[in-house]
Short mmCIF file of C-alpha atoms and ligand atoms in Angstrom, two decimals:
data_model
loop_
_atom_site.label_atom_id
_atom_site.label_comp_id
_atom_site.label_asym_id
_atom_site.label_seq_id
_atom_site.Cartn_x
_atom_site.Cartn_y
_atom_site.Cartn_z
CA UNK A 1 43.39 27.84 -42.31
CA UNK A 2 39.90 26.48 -41.66
CA UNK A 3 36.56 28.26 -41.69
CA UNK A 4 33.36 26.99 -40.14
CA UNK A 5 30.48 28.94 -41.55
CA UNK A 6 26.93 28.83 -40.25
CA UNK A 7 24.33 30.64 -42.33
CA UNK A 8 20.71 31.30 -41.40
CA UNK A 9 20.50 27.99 -39.57
CA UNK A 10 17.08 26.79 -38.49
CA UNK A 11 16.80 23.69 -36.34
CA UNK A 12 13.86 21.71 -34.98
CA UNK A 13 14.14 19.18 -32.22
CA UNK A 14 12.11 15.98 -32.34
CA UNK A 15 10.09 15.44 -29.19
CA UNK A 16 10.29 12.13 -27.36
CA UNK A 17 6.61 11.49 -28.11
CA UNK A 18 6.99 10.88 -31.83
CA UNK A 19 3.43 12.06 -32.57
CA UNK A 20 4.17 15.47 -31.12
CA UNK A 21 5.21 18.27 -33.46
CA UNK A 22 8.95 19.04 -33.45
CA UNK A 23 9.88 22.26 -31.65
CA UNK A 24 11.53 25.07 -33.58
CA UNK A 25 14.61 26.03 -31.56
CA UNK A 26 17.18 27.72 -33.78
CA UNK A 27 15.74 30.60 -35.75
CA UNK A 28 18.38 31.77 -38.16
CA UNK A 29 21.86 31.49 -36.64
CA UNK A 30 24.75 33.22 -38.41
CA UNK A 31 28.28 32.61 -37.20
CA UNK A 32 31.75 32.25 -38.70
CA UNK A 33 34.64 30.67 -36.81
CA UNK A 34 38.14 30.56 -38.28
CA UNK A 35 41.38 28.86 -37.24
CA UNK A 36 43.06 30.63 -34.37
CA UNK A 37 39.91 32.49 -33.32
CA UNK A 38 38.10 32.08 -30.04
CA UNK A 39 34.40 32.86 -30.01
CA UNK A 40 32.42 32.89 -26.79
CA UNK A 41 28.67 32.36 -26.90
CA UNK A 42 26.68 33.56 -23.93
CA UNK A 43 22.94 33.43 -23.50
CA UNK A 44 20.11 32.56 -21.12
CA UNK A 45 19.12 29.00 -20.25
CA UNK A 46 17.06 27.36 -22.95
CA UNK A 47 18.05 29.84 -25.66
CA UNK A 48 19.39 27.05 -27.91
CA UNK A 49 23.16 27.10 -27.35
CA UNK A 50 23.49 23.34 -26.86
CA UNK A 51 21.08 22.79 -29.74
CA UNK A 52 23.50 24.71 -31.94
CA UNK A 53 26.41 22.53 -30.83
CA UNK A 54 24.43 19.32 -31.41
CA UNK A 55 23.32 20.49 -34.84
CA UNK A 56 26.95 21.13 -35.80
CA UNK A 57 28.02 17.73 -34.47
CA UNK A 58 25.15 15.97 -36.26
CA UNK A 59 23.00 14.66 -33.41
CA UNK A 60 20.08 12.83 -35.08
CA UNK A 61 17.44 14.43 -32.86
CA UNK A 62 18.23 17.89 -34.16
CA UNK A 63 16.76 18.45 -37.60
CA UNK A 64 18.13 21.22 -39.75
CA UNK A 65 15.12 22.65 -41.60
CA UNK A 66 16.96 25.39 -43.49
CA UNK A 67 20.25 27.21 -43.70
CA UNK A 68 23.74 25.83 -44.05
CA UNK A 69 26.84 24.71 -42.17
CA UNK A 70 30.06 24.47 -44.15
CA UNK A 71 33.65 23.67 -43.27
CA UNK A 72 35.99 25.20 -45.83
CA UNK A 73 33.10 25.25 -48.24
CA UNK A 74 32.26 21.56 -47.73
CA UNK A 75 28.67 20.87 -46.77
CA UNK A 76 28.78 19.62 -43.18
CA UNK A 77 25.08 18.77 -43.19
CA UNK A 78 25.75 16.14 -45.87
CA UNK A 79 28.31 14.44 -43.63
CA UNK A 80 27.66 11.62 -41.16
CA UNK A 81 28.71 12.17 -37.53
CA UNK A 82 31.95 10.25 -38.18
CA UNK A 83 32.71 12.24 -41.29
CA UNK A 84 32.26 15.47 -39.35
CA UNK A 85 34.78 14.27 -36.77
CA UNK A 86 37.21 13.25 -39.51
CA UNK A 87 36.73 16.61 -41.20
CA UNK A 88 38.01 18.20 -37.99
CA UNK A 89 34.97 19.09 -35.90
CA UNK A 90 34.91 18.28 -32.22
CA UNK A 91 32.18 18.73 -29.62
CA UNK A 92 32.75 18.63 -25.89
CA UNK A 93 29.24 18.13 -24.60
CA UNK A 94 27.60 19.97 -21.74
CA UNK A 95 26.59 16.58 -20.31
CA UNK A 96 29.15 14.00 -21.46
CA UNK A 97 27.66 10.54 -21.84
CA UNK A 98 28.69 7.51 -19.81
CA UNK A 99 29.75 4.40 -21.72
CA UNK A 100 29.82 1.49 -19.28
CA UNK A 101 32.06 -1.41 -20.24
CA UNK A 102 34.35 0.63 -22.50
CA UNK A 103 37.60 1.73 -20.91
CA UNK A 104 38.87 5.27 -21.40
CA UNK A 105 42.06 3.93 -23.01
CA UNK A 106 40.15 1.83 -25.58
CA UNK A 107 37.72 4.62 -26.25
CA UNK A 108 40.46 7.18 -26.84
CA UNK A 109 42.43 4.87 -29.13
CA UNK A 110 39.32 4.01 -31.17
CA UNK A 111 38.44 7.69 -31.46
CA UNK A 112 41.99 8.59 -32.52
CA UNK A 113 41.99 5.73 -35.05
CA UNK A 114 38.70 6.91 -36.52
CA UNK A 115 39.78 10.54 -36.76
CA UNK A 116 43.33 9.92 -37.99
CA UNK A 117 42.35 7.19 -40.43
CA UNK A 118 44.85 4.70 -38.97
CA UNK A 119 45.55 3.20 -35.58
CA UNK A 120 48.24 5.14 -33.71
CA UNK A 121 51.35 3.02 -33.13
CA UNK A 122 50.92 1.55 -29.68
CA UNK A 123 54.22 2.69 -28.23
CA UNK A 124 53.80 6.29 -29.37
CA UNK A 125 50.19 6.28 -28.34
CA UNK A 126 50.86 5.17 -24.76
CA UNK A 127 53.39 7.99 -24.44
CA UNK A 128 51.08 10.51 -26.04
CA UNK A 129 48.20 9.66 -23.72
CA UNK A 130 50.45 9.65 -20.68
CA UNK A 131 51.80 13.11 -21.47
CA UNK A 132 48.34 14.50 -22.15
CA UNK A 133 47.03 13.06 -18.89
CA UNK A 134 49.94 14.50 -16.96
CA UNK A 135 49.37 17.95 -18.44
CA UNK A 136 45.72 17.77 -17.47
CA UNK A 137 46.56 16.35 -14.03
CA UNK A 138 44.45 13.25 -14.63
CA UNK A 139 45.29 10.22 -12.49
CA UNK A 140 46.63 7.30 -14.62
CA UNK A 141 44.07 4.98 -13.03
CA UNK A 142 41.37 6.65 -15.13
CA UNK A 143 42.69 4.86 -18.24
CA UNK A 144 41.14 1.60 -17.12
CA UNK A 145 37.85 3.05 -15.94
CA UNK A 146 34.72 2.97 -18.08
CA UNK A 147 34.15 6.14 -20.10
CA UNK A 148 32.69 8.78 -17.79
CA UNK A 149 31.06 6.13 -15.59
CA UNK A 150 30.95 7.44 -12.06
CA UNK A 151 33.18 10.37 -13.00
CA UNK A 152 32.51 13.52 -11.05
CA UNK A 153 31.30 16.52 -13.05
CA UNK A 154 34.76 18.05 -13.07
CA UNK A 155 36.43 14.77 -14.02
CA UNK A 156 34.15 14.44 -17.05
CA UNK A 157 35.07 17.95 -18.19
CA UNK A 158 38.78 17.24 -17.83
CA UNK A 159 38.36 14.14 -19.99
CA UNK A 160 36.65 16.15 -22.68
CA UNK A 161 39.78 18.29 -22.85
CA UNK A 162 41.92 15.14 -22.92
CA UNK A 163 40.03 14.13 -26.07
CA UNK A 164 40.55 17.59 -27.50
CA UNK A 165 44.26 17.26 -26.86
CA UNK A 166 44.52 13.83 -28.50
CA UNK A 167 42.12 14.27 -31.41
CA UNK A 168 43.45 17.67 -32.49
CA UNK A 169 40.36 18.92 -34.31
CA UNK A 170 40.36 22.00 -36.54
CA UNK A 171 37.37 23.52 -34.81
CA UNK A 172 36.40 22.71 -31.22
CA UNK A 173 32.99 23.40 -29.74
CA UNK A 174 33.12 23.47 -25.98
CA UNK A 175 29.68 23.48 -24.37
CA UNK A 176 29.98 24.70 -20.79
CA UNK A 177 33.35 23.12 -20.27
CA UNK A 178 33.68 25.36 -17.21
CA UNK A 179 30.53 24.29 -15.41
CA UNK A 180 31.12 22.49 -12.16
CA UNK A 181 34.88 23.03 -12.12
CA UNK A 182 36.68 24.07 -8.97
CA UNK A 183 39.22 26.91 -9.31
CA UNK A 184 42.19 24.60 -9.82
CA UNK A 185 40.37 22.47 -12.39
CA UNK A 186 39.23 25.60 -14.20
CA UNK A 187 42.84 26.65 -14.56
CA UNK A 188 44.00 23.19 -15.69
CA UNK A 189 41.19 22.87 -18.21
CA UNK A 190 41.69 26.40 -19.53
CA UNK A 191 45.41 25.77 -19.94
CA UNK A 192 44.51 22.63 -21.89
CA UNK A 193 42.28 24.63 -24.21
CA UNK A 194 44.95 27.31 -24.66
CA UNK A 195 47.59 24.66 -25.45
CA UNK A 196 45.27 23.19 -28.06
CA UNK A 197 44.81 26.61 -29.61
CA UNK A 198 48.54 27.30 -29.73
CA UNK A 199 49.61 23.89 -30.99
CA UNK A 200 46.89 23.32 -33.55
CA UNK A 201 45.94 26.91 -34.32
CA UNK A 202 42.42 25.63 -33.63
CA UNK A 203 39.23 27.62 -33.86
CA UNK A 204 37.19 27.58 -30.65
CA UNK A 205 33.50 28.05 -30.03
CA UNK A 206 33.14 28.34 -26.30
CA UNK A 207 29.65 28.27 -24.80
CA UNK A 208 29.62 29.61 -21.28
CA UNK A 209 27.54 31.36 -18.65
CA UNK A 210 30.39 32.91 -16.75
CA UNK A 211 33.12 35.41 -17.53
CA UNK A 212 35.30 33.53 -15.03
CA UNK A 213 36.64 31.19 -17.73
CA UNK A 214 37.17 34.13 -20.08
CA UNK A 215 39.89 35.38 -17.77
CA UNK A 216 41.89 32.30 -18.74
CA UNK A 217 40.67 31.75 -22.28
CA UNK A 218 40.63 35.13 -24.00
CA UNK A 219 37.84 35.40 -26.56
CA UNK A 220 38.34 37.43 -29.73
CA UNK A 221 34.60 37.66 -30.25
CA UNK A 222 31.63 37.45 -27.88
CA UNK A 223 28.13 36.65 -29.12
CA UNK A 224 24.87 37.09 -27.27
CA UNK A 225 22.53 34.21 -27.98
CA UNK A 226 18.84 34.76 -27.29
CA UNK A 227 15.79 32.84 -28.48
CA UNK A 228 17.59 30.75 -31.09
CA UNK A 229 19.62 33.55 -32.63
CA UNK A 230 22.81 35.52 -32.26
CA UNK A 231 21.37 38.93 -31.39
CA UNK A 232 24.60 40.82 -30.87
CA UNK A 233 28.32 40.33 -31.41
CA UNK A 234 31.22 42.28 -30.01
CA UNK A 235 34.61 42.03 -28.41
CA UNK A 236 35.56 40.80 -24.91
CA UNK A 237 34.00 43.91 -23.35
CA UNK A 238 30.57 42.53 -24.25
CA UNK A 239 31.11 39.65 -21.82
CA UNK A 240 31.81 42.11 -19.02
CA UNK A 241 28.68 44.02 -19.84
CA UNK A 242 26.61 40.81 -19.72
CA UNK A 243 28.12 39.87 -16.39
CA UNK A 244 27.16 43.30 -15.09
CA UNK A 245 23.69 43.72 -16.56
CA UNK A 246 22.47 40.26 -17.58
CA UNK A 247 20.42 39.66 -20.71
CA UNK A 248 17.49 41.92 -19.94
CA UNK A 249 18.41 44.52 -22.52
CA UNK A 250 18.40 41.85 -25.23
CA UNK A 251 15.23 40.17 -24.03
CA UNK A 252 13.23 43.40 -23.94
CA UNK A 253 14.70 44.49 -27.28
CA UNK A 254 13.43 41.19 -28.66
CA UNK A 255 9.95 41.53 -27.14
CA UNK A 256 9.60 45.15 -28.18
N1 LIG R 1 15.51 16.60 -27.04
C1 LIG R 1 14.71 17.62 -26.69
N2 LIG R 1 13.38 17.45 -26.42
C2 LIG R 1 12.59 18.49 -26.09
N3 LIG R 1 13.03 19.76 -25.98
C3 LIG R 1 14.32 19.99 -26.22
C4 LIG R 1 15.24 18.95 -26.58
N4 LIG R 1 16.45 19.49 -26.76
C5 LIG R 1 16.30 20.81 -26.51
N5 LIG R 1 15.02 21.12 -26.20
C6 LIG R 1 14.51 22.43 -25.82
O1 LIG R 1 15.14 23.39 -26.64
C7 LIG R 1 15.40 24.57 -25.90
C8 LIG R 1 16.87 24.93 -26.03
O2 LIG R 1 17.65 23.98 -25.33
P1 LIG R 1 19.24 24.06 -25.26
O3 LIG R 1 19.70 22.89 -24.49
O4 LIG R 1 19.77 24.20 -26.64
O5 LIG R 1 19.45 25.40 -24.44
P2 LIG R 1 20.78 26.05 -23.87
O6 LIG R 1 20.85 27.43 -24.41
O7 LIG R 1 21.93 25.16 -24.10
O8 LIG R 1 20.45 26.14 -22.31
P3 LIG R 1 21.42 25.99 -21.00
O9 LIG R 1 22.08 27.33 -20.84
O10 LIG R 1 20.47 25.74 -19.90
O11 LIG R 1 22.38 24.88 -21.26
C9 LIG R 1 14.96 24.30 -24.47
O12 LIG R 1 13.71 24.86 -24.26
C10 LIG R 1 14.90 22.78 -24.42
O13 LIG R 1 13.94 22.34 -23.49
MG1 LIG R 2 23.19 24.10 -22.94
#
């Protein structure tokens, strides 16, 4: 049983012009995700959802100014990015990065070696990757392609789930894993996430704009994220209400 606990988290982002003042994006986020739970975060563009995922993963541009993130009581903010991955945190990014010159197969094996603490035995590993790729309906030729280079939007998202499958984190943060997927890919990717949840009893933090994916991946909790904060939490019915009415009620509540 694992618990990711985020308490009163404040995060600034460094601007590209290093003389410019950092911008205050997260303004006191509170959130608890446990093994076996699926939490959906929904909120308007620019409200800070990806910032939250980067802060958890330890992206150097995102500076935690106060508050805490702990994993089973261990201080995540004290950990390097690698240590966070080894501790069982995983982030599927909204915009996965391309790594020219590094093949998918080498990348995946290095990542698995880093997370597991030893290199997977080659024979087992080849089988493991093959099975995972088959389940996710990924063409074997992708193994030899450079990481994400020239991948279509949907192909990148599928590969994020392939990593999820192979790295078996305790808590997975999925930032708009559904964006840009066609209906078939949405199903395949959702099934991948559900398999992960069943096999690993993983905790999931799913950032999304659409209730479409929530038909496949059933959230236990839905959080409305506005202006750097969780402003309301509820059950799956909250997602339906957002789909129906948008965020206006929360935005005006905030302004008033
Ligand atoms: N590296 C950066 N430099 C400057 N501003 C940034 C940076 N990263 C984030 N921001 C700003 O922080 C705010 C929150 O961005 P973030 O990406 O977290 O939003 P989001 O909720 O994920 O939005 P979306 O739904 O569009 O993905 C935005 O106004 C964004 O422009
Ligand atoms: Mg985002």
